[in-house]
Short mmCIF file of C-alpha atoms (C1' of nucleotides) in Angstrom, two decimals:
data_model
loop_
_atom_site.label_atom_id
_atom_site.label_comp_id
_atom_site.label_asym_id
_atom_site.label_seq_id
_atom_site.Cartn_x
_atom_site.Cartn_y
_atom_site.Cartn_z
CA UNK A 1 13.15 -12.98 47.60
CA UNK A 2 11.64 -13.87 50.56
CA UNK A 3 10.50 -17.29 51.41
CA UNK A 4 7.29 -16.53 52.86
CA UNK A 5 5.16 -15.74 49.86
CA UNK A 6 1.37 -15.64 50.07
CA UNK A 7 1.07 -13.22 47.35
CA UNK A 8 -2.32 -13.54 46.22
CA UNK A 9 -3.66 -15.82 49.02
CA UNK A 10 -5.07 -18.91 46.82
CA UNK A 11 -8.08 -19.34 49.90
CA UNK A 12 -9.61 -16.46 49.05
CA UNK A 13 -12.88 -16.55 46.22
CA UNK A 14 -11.11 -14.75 43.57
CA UNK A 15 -14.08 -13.06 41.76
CA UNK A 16 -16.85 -11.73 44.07
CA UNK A 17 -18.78 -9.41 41.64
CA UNK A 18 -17.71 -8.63 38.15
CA UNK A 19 -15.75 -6.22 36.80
CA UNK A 20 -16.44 -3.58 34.85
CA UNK A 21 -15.92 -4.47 31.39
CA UNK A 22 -14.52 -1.09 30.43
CA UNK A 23 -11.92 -0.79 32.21
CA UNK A 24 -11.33 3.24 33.37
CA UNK A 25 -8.85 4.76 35.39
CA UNK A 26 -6.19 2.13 34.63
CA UNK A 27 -2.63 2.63 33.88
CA UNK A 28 -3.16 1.12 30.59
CA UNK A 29 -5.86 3.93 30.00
CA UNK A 30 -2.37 6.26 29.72
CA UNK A 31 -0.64 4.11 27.41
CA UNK A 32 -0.50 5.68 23.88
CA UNK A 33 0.34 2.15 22.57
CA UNK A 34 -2.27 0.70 23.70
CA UNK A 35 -4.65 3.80 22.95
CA UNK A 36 -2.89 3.67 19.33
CA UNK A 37 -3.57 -0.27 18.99
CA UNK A 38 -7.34 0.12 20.18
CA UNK A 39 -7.78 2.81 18.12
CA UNK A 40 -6.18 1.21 14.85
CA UNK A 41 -8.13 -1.68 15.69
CA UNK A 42 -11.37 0.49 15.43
CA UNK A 43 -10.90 1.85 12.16
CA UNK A 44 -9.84 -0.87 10.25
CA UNK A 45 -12.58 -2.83 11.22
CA UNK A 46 -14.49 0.17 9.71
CA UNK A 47 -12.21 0.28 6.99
CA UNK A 48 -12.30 -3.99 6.18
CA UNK A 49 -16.24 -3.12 6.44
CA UNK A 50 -16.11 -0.37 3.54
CA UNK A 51 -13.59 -2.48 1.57
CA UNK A 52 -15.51 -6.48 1.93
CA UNK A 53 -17.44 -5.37 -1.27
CA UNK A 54 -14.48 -5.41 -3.11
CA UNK A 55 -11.93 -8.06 -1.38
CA UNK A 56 -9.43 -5.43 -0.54
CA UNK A 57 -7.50 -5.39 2.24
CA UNK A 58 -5.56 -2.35 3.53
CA UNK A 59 -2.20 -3.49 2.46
CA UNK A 60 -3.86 -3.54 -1.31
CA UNK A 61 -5.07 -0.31 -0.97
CA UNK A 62 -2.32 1.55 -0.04
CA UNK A 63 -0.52 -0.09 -2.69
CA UNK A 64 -2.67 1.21 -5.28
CA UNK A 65 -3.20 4.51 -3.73
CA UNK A 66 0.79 4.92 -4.41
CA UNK A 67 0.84 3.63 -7.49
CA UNK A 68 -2.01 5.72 -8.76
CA UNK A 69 0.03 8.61 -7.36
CA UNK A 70 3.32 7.32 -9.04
CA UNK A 71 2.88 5.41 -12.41
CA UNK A 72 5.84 3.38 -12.93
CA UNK A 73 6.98 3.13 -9.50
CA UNK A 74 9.39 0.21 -8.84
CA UNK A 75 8.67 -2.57 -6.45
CA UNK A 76 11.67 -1.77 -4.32
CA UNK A 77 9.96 1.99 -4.39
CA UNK A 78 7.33 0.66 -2.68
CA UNK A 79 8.56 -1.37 -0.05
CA UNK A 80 10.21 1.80 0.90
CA UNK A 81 7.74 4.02 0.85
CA UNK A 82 5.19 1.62 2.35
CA UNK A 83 7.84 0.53 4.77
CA UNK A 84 7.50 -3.14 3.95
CA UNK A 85 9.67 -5.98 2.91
CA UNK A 86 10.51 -6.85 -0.77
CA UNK A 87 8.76 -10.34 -0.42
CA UNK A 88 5.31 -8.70 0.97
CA UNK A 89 5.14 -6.47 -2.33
CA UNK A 90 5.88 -9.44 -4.36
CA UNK A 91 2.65 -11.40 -3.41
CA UNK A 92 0.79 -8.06 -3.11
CA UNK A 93 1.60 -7.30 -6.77
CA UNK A 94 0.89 -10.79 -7.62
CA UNK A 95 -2.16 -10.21 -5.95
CA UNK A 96 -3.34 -7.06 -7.70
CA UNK A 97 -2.00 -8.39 -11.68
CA UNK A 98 -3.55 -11.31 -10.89
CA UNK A 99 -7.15 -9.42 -10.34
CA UNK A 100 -5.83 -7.39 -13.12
CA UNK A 101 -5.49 -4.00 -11.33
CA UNK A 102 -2.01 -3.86 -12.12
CA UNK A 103 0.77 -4.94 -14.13
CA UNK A 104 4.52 -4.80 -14.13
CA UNK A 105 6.63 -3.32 -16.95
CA UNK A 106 10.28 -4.50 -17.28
CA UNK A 107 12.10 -1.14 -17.38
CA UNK A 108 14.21 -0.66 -20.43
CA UNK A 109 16.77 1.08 -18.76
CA UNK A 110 16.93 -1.71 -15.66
CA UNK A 111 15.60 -4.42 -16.79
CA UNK A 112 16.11 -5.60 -13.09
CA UNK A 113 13.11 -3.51 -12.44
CA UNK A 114 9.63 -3.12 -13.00
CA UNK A 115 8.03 -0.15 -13.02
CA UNK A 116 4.40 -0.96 -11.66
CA UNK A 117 1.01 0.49 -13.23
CA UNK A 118 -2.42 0.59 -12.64
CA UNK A 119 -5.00 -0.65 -15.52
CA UNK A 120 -7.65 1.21 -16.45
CA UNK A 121 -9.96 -1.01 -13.89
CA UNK A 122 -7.32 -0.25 -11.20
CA UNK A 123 -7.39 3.32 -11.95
CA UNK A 124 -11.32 2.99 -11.48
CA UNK A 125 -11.57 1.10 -9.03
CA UNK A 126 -8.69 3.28 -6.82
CA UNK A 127 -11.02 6.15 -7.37
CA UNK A 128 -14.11 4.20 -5.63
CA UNK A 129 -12.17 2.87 -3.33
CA UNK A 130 -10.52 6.43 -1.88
CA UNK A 131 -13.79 7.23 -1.66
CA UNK A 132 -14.96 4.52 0.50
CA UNK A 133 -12.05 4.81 2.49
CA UNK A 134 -12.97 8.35 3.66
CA UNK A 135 -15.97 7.66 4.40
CA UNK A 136 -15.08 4.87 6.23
CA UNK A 137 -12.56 7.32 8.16
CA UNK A 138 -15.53 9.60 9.19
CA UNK A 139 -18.06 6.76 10.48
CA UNK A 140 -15.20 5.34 12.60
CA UNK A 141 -14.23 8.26 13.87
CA UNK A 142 -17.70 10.33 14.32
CA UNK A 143 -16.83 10.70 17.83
CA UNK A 144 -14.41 13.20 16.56
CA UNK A 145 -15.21 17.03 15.24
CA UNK A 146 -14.02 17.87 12.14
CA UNK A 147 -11.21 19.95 13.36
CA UNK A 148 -10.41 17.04 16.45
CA UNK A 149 -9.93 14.34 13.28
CA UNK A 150 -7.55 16.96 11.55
CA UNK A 151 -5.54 17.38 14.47
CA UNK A 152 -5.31 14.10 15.18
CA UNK A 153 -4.12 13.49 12.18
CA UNK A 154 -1.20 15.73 12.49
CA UNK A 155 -0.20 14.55 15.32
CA UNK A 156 -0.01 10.92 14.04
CA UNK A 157 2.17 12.55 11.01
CA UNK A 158 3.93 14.06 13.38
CA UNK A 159 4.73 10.56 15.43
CA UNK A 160 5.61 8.75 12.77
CA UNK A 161 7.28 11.10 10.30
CA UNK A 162 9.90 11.48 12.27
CA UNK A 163 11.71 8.27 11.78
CA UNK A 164 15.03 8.36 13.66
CA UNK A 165 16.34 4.79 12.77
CA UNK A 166 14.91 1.41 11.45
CA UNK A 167 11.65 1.65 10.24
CA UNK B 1 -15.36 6.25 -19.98
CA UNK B 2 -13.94 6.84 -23.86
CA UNK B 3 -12.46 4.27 -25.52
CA UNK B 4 -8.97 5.46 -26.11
CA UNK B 5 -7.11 5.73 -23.05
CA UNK B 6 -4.03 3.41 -23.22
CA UNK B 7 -3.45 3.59 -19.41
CA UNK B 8 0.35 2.76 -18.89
CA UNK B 9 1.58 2.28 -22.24
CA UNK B 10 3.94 -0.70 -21.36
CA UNK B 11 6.27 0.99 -24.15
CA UNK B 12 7.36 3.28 -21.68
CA UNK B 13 10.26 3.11 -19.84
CA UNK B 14 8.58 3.03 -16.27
CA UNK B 15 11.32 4.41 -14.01
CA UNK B 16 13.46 7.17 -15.09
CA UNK B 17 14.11 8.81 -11.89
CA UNK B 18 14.22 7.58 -8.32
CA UNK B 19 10.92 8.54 -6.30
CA UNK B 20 10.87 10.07 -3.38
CA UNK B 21 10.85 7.65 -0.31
CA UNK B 22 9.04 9.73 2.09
CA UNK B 23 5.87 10.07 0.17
CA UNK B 24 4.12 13.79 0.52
CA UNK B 25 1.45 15.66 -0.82
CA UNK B 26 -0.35 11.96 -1.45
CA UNK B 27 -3.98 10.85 -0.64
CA UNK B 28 -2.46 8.27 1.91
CA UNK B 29 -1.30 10.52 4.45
CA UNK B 30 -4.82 11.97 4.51
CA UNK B 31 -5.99 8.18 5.67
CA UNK B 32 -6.19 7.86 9.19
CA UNK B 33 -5.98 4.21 8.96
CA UNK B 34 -2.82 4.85 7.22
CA UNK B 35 -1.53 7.54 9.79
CA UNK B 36 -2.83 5.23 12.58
CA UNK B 37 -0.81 2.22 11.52
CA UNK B 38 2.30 3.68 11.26
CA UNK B 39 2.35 5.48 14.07
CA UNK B 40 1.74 2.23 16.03
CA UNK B 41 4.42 0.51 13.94
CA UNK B 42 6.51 2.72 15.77
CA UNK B 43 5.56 3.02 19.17
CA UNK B 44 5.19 -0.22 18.91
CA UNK B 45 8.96 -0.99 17.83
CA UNK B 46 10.56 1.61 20.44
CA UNK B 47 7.90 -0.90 22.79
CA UNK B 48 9.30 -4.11 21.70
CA UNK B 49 13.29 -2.55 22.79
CA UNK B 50 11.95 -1.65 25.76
CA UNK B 51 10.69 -5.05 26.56
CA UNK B 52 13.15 -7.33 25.01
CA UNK B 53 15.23 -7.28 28.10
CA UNK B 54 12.06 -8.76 30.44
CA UNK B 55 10.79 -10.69 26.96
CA UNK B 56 7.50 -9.39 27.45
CA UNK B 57 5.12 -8.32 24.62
CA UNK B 58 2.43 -5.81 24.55
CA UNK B 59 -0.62 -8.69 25.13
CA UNK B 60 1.22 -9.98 28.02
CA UNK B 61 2.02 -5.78 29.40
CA UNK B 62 -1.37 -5.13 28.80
CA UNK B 63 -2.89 -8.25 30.81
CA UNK B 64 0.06 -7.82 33.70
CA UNK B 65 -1.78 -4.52 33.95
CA UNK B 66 -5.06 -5.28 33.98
CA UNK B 67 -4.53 -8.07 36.45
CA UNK B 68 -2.23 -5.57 38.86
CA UNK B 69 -5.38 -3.13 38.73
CA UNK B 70 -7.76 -6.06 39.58
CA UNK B 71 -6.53 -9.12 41.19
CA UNK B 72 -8.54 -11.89 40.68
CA UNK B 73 -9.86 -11.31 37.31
CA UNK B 74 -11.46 -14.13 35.41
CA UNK B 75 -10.10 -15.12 32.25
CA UNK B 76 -13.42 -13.90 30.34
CA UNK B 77 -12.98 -10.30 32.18
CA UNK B 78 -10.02 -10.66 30.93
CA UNK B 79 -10.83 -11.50 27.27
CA UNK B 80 -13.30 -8.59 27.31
CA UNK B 81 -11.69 -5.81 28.83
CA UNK B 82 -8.90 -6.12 26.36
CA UNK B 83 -11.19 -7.19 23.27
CA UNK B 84 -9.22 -10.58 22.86
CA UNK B 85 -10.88 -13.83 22.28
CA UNK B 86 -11.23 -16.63 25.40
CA UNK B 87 -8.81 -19.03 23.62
CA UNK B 88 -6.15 -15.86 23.18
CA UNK B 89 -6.40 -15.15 27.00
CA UNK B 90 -5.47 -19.30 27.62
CA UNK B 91 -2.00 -19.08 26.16
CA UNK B 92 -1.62 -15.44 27.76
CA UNK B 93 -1.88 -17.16 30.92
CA UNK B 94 -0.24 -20.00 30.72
CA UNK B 95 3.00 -18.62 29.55
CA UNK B 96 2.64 -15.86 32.29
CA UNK B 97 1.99 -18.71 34.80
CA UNK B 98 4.97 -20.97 33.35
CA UNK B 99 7.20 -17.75 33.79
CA UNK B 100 5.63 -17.80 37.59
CA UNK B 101 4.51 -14.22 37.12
CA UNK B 102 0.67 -14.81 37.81
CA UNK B 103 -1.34 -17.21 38.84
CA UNK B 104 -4.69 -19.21 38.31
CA UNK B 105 -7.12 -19.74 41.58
CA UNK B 106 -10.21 -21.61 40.78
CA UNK B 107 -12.92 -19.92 42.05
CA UNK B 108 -14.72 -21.34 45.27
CA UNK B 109 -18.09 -20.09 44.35
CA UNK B 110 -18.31 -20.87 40.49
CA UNK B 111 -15.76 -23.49 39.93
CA UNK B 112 -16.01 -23.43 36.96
CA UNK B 113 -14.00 -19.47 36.84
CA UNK B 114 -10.23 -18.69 37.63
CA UNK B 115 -8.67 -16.05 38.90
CA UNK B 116 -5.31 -14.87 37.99
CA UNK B 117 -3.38 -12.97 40.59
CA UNK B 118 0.08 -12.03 40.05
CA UNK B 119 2.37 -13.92 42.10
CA UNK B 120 5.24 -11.54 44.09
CA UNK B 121 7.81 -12.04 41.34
CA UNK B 122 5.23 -11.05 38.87
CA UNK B 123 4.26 -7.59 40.89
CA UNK B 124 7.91 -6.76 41.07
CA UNK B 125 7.88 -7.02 37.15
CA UNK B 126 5.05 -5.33 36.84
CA UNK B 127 5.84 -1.95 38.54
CA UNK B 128 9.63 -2.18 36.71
CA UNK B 129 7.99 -2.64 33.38
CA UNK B 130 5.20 0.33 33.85
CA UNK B 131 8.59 2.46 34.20
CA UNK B 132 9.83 1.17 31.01
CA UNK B 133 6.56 1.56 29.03
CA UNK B 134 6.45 5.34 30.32
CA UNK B 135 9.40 5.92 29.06
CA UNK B 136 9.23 3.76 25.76
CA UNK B 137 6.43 6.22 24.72
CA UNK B 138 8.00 9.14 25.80
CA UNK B 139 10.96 8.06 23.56
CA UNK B 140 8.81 6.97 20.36
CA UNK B 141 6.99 10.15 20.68
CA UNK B 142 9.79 12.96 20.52
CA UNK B 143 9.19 14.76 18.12
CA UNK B 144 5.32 15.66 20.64
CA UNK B 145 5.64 18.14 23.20
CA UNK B 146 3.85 17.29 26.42
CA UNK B 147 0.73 19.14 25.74
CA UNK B 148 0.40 16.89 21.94
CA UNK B 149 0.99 13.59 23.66
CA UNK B 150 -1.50 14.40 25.73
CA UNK B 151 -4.03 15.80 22.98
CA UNK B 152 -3.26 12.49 21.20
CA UNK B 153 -3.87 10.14 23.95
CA UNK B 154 -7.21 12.08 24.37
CA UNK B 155 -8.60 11.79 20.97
CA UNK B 156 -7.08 8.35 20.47
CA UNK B 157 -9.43 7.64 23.87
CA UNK B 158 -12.19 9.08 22.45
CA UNK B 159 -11.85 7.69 18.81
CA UNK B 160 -11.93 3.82 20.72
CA UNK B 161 -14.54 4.56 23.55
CA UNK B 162 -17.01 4.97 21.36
CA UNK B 163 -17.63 1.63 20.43
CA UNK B 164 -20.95 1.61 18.66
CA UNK B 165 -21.13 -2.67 18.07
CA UNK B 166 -18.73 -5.47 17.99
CA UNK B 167 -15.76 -5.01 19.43
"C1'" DA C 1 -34.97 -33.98 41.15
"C1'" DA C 2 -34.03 -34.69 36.19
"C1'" DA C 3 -33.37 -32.57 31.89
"C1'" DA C 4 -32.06 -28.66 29.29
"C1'" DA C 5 -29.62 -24.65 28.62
"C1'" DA C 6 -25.94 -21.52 29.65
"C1'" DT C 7 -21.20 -20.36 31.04
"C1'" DA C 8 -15.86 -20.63 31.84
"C1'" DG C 9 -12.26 -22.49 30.24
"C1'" DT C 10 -9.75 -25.42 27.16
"C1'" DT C 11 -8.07 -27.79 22.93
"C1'" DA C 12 -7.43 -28.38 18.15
"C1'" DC C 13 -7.16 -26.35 13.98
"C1'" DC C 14 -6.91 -22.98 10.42
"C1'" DT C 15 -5.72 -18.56 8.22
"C1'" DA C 16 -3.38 -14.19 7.48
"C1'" DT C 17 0.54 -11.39 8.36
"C1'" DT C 18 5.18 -10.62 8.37
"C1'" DA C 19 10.02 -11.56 8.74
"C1'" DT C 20 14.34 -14.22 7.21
"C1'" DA C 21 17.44 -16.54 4.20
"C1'" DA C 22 18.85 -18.05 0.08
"C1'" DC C 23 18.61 -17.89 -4.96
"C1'" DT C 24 18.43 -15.76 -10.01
"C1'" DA C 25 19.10 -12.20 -13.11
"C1'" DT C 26 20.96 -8.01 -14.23
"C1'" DG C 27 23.85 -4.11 -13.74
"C1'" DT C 28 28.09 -1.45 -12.10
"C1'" DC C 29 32.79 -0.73 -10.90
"C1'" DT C 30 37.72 -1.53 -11.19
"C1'" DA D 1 36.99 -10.47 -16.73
"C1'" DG D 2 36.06 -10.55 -11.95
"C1'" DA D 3 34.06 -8.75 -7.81
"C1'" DC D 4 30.45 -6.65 -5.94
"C1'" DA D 5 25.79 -4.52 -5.64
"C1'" DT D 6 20.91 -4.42 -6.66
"C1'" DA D 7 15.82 -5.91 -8.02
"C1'" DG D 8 13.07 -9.27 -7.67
"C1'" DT D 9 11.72 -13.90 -6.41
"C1'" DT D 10 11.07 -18.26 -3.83
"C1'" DA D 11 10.82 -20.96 0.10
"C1'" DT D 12 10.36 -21.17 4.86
"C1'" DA D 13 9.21 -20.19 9.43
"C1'" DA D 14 7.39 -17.59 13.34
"C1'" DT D 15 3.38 -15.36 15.05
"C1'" DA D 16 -1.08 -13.32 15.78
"C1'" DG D 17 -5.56 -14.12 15.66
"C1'" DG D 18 -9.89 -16.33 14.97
"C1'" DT D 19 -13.47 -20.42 14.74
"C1'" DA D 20 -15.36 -24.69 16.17
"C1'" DA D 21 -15.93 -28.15 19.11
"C1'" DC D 22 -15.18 -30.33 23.69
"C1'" DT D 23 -15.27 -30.72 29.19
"C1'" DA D 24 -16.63 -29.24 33.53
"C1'" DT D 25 -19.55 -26.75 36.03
"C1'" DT D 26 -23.65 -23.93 37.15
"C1'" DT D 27 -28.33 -22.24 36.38
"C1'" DT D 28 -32.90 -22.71 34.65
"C1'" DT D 29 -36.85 -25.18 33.43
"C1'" DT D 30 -40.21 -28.63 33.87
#
DNA sequence: AAAAAATAGTTACCTATTATAACTATGTCT
DNA sequence: AGACATAGTTATAATAGGTAACTATTTTTT
């Protein structure tokens, strides 16, 4: 820590022409977090497109997607498998009985839990809505060949199935 | 759509057996949305370790970056290279000016622009945390080999380049 | 040159997401 | 019975992020 410090030289006109606004050959250009976050940001704003019709957000969807694919699945169930907290699936349920997509069944055996179902408008909906959401996959990623998005796809599964602590 | 179809028969009990917490051979590992998201979750996570030491988040990497790569960026370069809004790219800077890590200049010729340059202390930080981020990503992605990552980073790249409209 | 429009940055505010802690009800174990 | 564990809930707070409106400048128009 010298004392002399002129670092950026305040005299000087900062901006002289503009930058580019894509920014290419950066160091941030080899960051897979960033790439990941850019890219996530891209297709959900595809996905929230697809989904505006019917108010469903992607937290809802996945929720329904594993119910659908496990009737009677507890809430604690789900904040595993979704990797959330117990209080998000509490409002999310809320959110989904409310609109009357869902409903929770006391179980007999526990009656600390509920087992979680769809109603028959959740199970129809779910089935438009998987629908949607694949076709929202393609249009956000149509820069991608069919066999790019499938290994891309694996490779995400790859990244995050192998969860060595925490999450 | 018959009539009889008593969905989830609330009878039932709902939970007899513990479900699986890693979910497989379900529709939601077939989203990329959903494969996308997680896998961010957890670069994102091994990220946040990496950082907590120098209590720097990604927003605040990403602009250190970005200003490193172009000194004397405007705040509205800024808030378009990254895709963040002009009010987001106000409290960036301020809290990387309080820390004394960057810098506003106003600009001579339109005084009505800053530039942000990274002060001395703030280039130091800089090239330590570029070393960290490498290796944060390295870390979070294990389970890749070196050719993977690198497939990943390139379709993740081309998934977010092409940005057809709005962001 | 004066008025109008555009631009860079800022401030205030509002909403959604997500995490934390504490509480209730029920079940299990000794 | 008593201690402990678990499922769900409530309340609360931290945070990201986004919109609208304001100030200070610059550019454009007349």
């Amino acid at each position: 820590m010298t004392t002399s410090k002129k670092t950026p030289s305040p005299e000087q006109t900062p901006l002289e022409e503009a930058y580019p606004t894509t920014v290419t050959g950066l160091v941030l250009e080899e960051r897979l977090g960033y790439a990941l976050r850019r890219a996530q940001l891209k297709v959900f704003k595809h996905f929230d497109e697809a989904m505006r019709e019917h108010d469903i957000r992607p937290a809802q969807f996945s929720s329904l997607v594993v119910i659908e694919g496990y009737p009677g699945v507890t809430q604690s169930n789900l904040a595993q498998t979704l990797s959330i907290d117990p209080p998000r699936v509490v409002s999310l349920i809320n959110g989904l009985e409310e609109r009357g997509l869902a409903l929770r069944v006391r179980c007999k055996r526990d009656r600390r839990s509920h087992g979680i179902f769809l109603t028959k408008t959740g199970e129809a909906l779910v089935e438009r809505l998987k629908g949607l959401a694949e076709q929202s996959d393609l249009e956000a990623t149509q820069s991608l060949s069919e066999i790019e998005r499938r290994q891309l796809l694996t490779l995400l599964r790859k990244v995050y199935a192998s969860e060595e602590g925490g999450d």
